[in-house]
XYZ file of C-alpha atoms in Angstrom:
235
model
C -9.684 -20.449 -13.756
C -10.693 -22.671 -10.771
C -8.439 -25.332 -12.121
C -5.338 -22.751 -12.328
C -6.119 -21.880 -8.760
C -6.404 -25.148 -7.521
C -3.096 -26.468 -9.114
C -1.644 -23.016 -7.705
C -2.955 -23.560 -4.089
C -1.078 -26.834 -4.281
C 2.373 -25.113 -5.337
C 1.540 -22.901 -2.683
C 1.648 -25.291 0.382
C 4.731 -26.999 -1.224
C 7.781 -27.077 1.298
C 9.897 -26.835 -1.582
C 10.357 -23.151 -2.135
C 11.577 -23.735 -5.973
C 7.533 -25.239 -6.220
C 6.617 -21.840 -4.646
C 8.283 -19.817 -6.359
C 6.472 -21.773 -9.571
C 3.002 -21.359 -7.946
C 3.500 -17.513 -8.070
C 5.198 -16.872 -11.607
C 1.620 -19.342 -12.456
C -0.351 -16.484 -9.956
C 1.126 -14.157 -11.668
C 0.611 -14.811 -15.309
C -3.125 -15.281 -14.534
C -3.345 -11.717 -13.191
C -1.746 -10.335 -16.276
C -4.290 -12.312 -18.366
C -7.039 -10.768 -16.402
C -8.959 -8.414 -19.269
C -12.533 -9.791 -18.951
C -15.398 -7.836 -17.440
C -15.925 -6.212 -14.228
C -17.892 -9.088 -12.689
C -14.782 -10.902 -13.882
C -12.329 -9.511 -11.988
C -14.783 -9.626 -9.041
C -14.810 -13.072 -9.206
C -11.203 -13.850 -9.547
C -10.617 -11.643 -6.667
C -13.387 -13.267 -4.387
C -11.872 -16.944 -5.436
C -8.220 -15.885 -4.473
C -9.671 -15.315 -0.730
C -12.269 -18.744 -0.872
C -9.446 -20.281 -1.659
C -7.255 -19.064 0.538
C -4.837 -18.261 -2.099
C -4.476 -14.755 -0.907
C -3.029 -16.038 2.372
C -0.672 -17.944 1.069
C 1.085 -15.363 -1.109
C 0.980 -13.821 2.376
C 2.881 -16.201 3.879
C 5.320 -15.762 0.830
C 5.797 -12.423 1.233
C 7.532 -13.042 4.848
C 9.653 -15.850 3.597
C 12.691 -15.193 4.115
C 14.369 -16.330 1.378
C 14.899 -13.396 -0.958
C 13.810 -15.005 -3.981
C 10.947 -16.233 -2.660
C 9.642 -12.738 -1.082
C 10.497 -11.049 -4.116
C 8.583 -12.732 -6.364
C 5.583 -12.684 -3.828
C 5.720 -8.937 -4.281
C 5.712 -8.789 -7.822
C 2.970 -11.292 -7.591
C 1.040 -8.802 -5.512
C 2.016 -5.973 -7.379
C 0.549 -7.804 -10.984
C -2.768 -8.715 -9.063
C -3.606 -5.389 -7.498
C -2.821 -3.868 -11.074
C -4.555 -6.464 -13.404
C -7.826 -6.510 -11.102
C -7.837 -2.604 -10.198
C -10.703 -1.521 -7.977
C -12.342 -4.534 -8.919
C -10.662 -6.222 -6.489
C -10.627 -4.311 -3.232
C -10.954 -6.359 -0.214
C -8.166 -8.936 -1.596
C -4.580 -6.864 -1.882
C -5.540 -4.186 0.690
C -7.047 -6.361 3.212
C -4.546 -9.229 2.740
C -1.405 -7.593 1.949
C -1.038 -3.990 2.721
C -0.222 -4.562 6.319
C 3.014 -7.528 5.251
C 4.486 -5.546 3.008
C 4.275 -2.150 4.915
C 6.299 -4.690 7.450
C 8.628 -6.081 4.374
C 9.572 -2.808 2.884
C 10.148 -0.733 6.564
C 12.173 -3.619 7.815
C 15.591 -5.768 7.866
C 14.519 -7.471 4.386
C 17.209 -7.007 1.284
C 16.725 -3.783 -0.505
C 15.652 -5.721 -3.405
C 13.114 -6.897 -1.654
C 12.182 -3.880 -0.294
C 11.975 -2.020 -3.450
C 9.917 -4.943 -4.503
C 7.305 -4.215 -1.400
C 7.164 -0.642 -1.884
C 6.378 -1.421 -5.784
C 3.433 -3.589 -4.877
C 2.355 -0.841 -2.015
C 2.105 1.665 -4.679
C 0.145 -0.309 -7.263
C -2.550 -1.055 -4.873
C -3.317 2.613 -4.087
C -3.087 3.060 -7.605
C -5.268 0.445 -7.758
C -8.048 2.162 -6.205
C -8.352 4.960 -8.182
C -10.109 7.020 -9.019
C -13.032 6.853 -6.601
C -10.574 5.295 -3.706
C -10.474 3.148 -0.879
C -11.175 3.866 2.692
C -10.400 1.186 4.381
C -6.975 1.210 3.171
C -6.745 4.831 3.545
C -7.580 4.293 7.096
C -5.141 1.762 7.910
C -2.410 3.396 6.493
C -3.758 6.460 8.518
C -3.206 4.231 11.606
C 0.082 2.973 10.907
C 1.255 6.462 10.176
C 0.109 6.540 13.989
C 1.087 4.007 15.829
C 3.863 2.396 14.112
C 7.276 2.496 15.680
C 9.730 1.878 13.233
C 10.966 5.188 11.681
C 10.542 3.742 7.866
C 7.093 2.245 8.728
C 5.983 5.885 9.050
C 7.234 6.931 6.748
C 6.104 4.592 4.322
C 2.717 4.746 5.759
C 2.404 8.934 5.034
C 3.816 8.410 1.672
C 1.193 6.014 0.264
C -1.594 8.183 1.854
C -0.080 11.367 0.045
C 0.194 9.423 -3.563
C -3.570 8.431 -2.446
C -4.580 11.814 -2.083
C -2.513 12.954 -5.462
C -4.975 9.773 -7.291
C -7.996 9.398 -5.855
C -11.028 11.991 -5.732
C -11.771 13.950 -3.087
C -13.430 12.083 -0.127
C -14.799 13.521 3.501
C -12.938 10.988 5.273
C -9.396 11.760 3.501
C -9.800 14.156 5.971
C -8.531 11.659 9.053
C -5.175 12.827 7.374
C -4.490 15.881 9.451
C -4.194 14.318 12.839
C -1.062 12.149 11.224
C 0.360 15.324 9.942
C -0.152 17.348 13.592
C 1.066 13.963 15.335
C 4.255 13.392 12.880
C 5.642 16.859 12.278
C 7.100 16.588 15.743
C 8.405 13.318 15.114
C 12.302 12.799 16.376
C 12.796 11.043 12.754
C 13.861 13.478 10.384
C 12.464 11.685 7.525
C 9.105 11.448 9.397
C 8.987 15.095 9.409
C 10.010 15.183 5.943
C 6.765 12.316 4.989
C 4.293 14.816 7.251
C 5.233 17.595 5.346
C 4.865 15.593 1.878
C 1.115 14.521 3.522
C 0.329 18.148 4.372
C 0.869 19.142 0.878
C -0.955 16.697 -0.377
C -3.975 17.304 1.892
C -4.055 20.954 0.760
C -3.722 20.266 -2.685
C -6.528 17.626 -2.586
C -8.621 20.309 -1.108
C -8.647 20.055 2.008
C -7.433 23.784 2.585
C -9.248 24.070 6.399
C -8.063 20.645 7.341
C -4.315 22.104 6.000
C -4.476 25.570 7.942
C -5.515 23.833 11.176
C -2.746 21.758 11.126
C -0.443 24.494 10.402
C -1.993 26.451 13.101
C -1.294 23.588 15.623
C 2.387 23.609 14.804
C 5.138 25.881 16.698
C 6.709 28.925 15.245
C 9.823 26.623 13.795
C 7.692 23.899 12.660
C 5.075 26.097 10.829
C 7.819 28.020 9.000
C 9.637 24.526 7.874
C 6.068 23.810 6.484
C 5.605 27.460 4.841
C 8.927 27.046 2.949
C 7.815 23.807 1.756
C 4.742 25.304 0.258
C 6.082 27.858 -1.244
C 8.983 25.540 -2.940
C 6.148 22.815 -3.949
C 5.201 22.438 -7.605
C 1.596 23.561 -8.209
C -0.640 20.383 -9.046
C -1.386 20.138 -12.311
């Protein structure tokens, strides 16, 4: 495995973005080999960040080359899947963030769809018992970004989260988002808090839900009743 990685580091660092492209097809195919034991995947996941493997798909990711970015994303995407919870710390420490910026900005919408494939796979990634660092930074990017799809983006993974993981305390730190973005000037923002609110309640969290419903004016509260009472139940 340390060989692999080695020879992949080196394909990596190449200027030649044909020899990059190589070094993650290579990344890739060892993360859909990876079907040994939990200690394992542990392992392959702390050697991708020793050897700073997982910052060089990083760098990938914001090539701008379409090809190149592309298949950085499906590299992520295979990783995050193939090591599962196993490997938290690697795809949501080193990733989330880049592709949140890839798939809510100017890229191609191949690429795009590429980065919100690989978002999605590592929340699914942490289920069941979940991941709160991750949960928190998407949290604060459904905050503080600026960029209308950013937020949006942002509210949507922490919904499918909430829809995979089990119920946490801190899952919680969702309501604030959903008070903060159902005024948002974006109509698709409004659309993504309402999705998040749903999700909240349905996850449980029925006090956190009414509070921010009780926060909300007259308009926005009945926008957010309707979409209740339209929502399929969970099953």
């Amino acid at each position: 495995m340390e060989q692999t990685l080695q020879k992949v580091q080196q394909e990596l660092k190449s200027e030649e973005w044909e020899i990059r492209v190589d070094g993650l097809k290579s990344l890739r195919a060892l993360g859909e080999a990876t079907t040994g034991t939990p200690a394992e995947r542990v392992q392959l996941a702390k050697l991708l960040k020793e050897k700073g493997v997982a910052k060089l798909v990083t760098d990938q990711l914001r090539d701008l080359r379409s090809i190149v970015a592309s298949a950085a994303c499906r590299c992520a995407t295979t990783l995050a899947t193939g090591l599962g919870s196993d490997g938290r710390g690697l795809a949501d420490e080193h990733w989330t963030a880049t592709l949140l910026s890839v798939a809510s900005g100017g890229a191609p919408r191949g690429v795009q769809e590429a980065a919100t494939e690989a978002l999605s796979a590592i929340v699914d990634a942490a289920a069941p018992n979940g991941n709160a660092p991750l949960f928190s930074r998407l949290c604060a990017t459904a905050c503080d970004a600026r960029a209308p799809a950013a937020k949006k983006h942002a509210m949507d993974l922490a919904a499918r989260a909430l829809g995979r993981w089990r119920p946490e305390a801190s899952w919680a730190q969702a309501g604030p988002v959903v008070e903060k973005r159902a005024r948002d000037a974006d109509g698709n923002a409004r659309a993504a808090a309402r999705g998040l609110w749903l999700a909240l309640r349905h996850a449980g969290f029925a006090k956190e839900a009414q509070h921010c419903l009780d926060s909300l004016d007259a308009s926005a509260r009945k926008t957010f009743e309707k979409a209740a009472s339209n929502a399929p139940q969970p099953g």
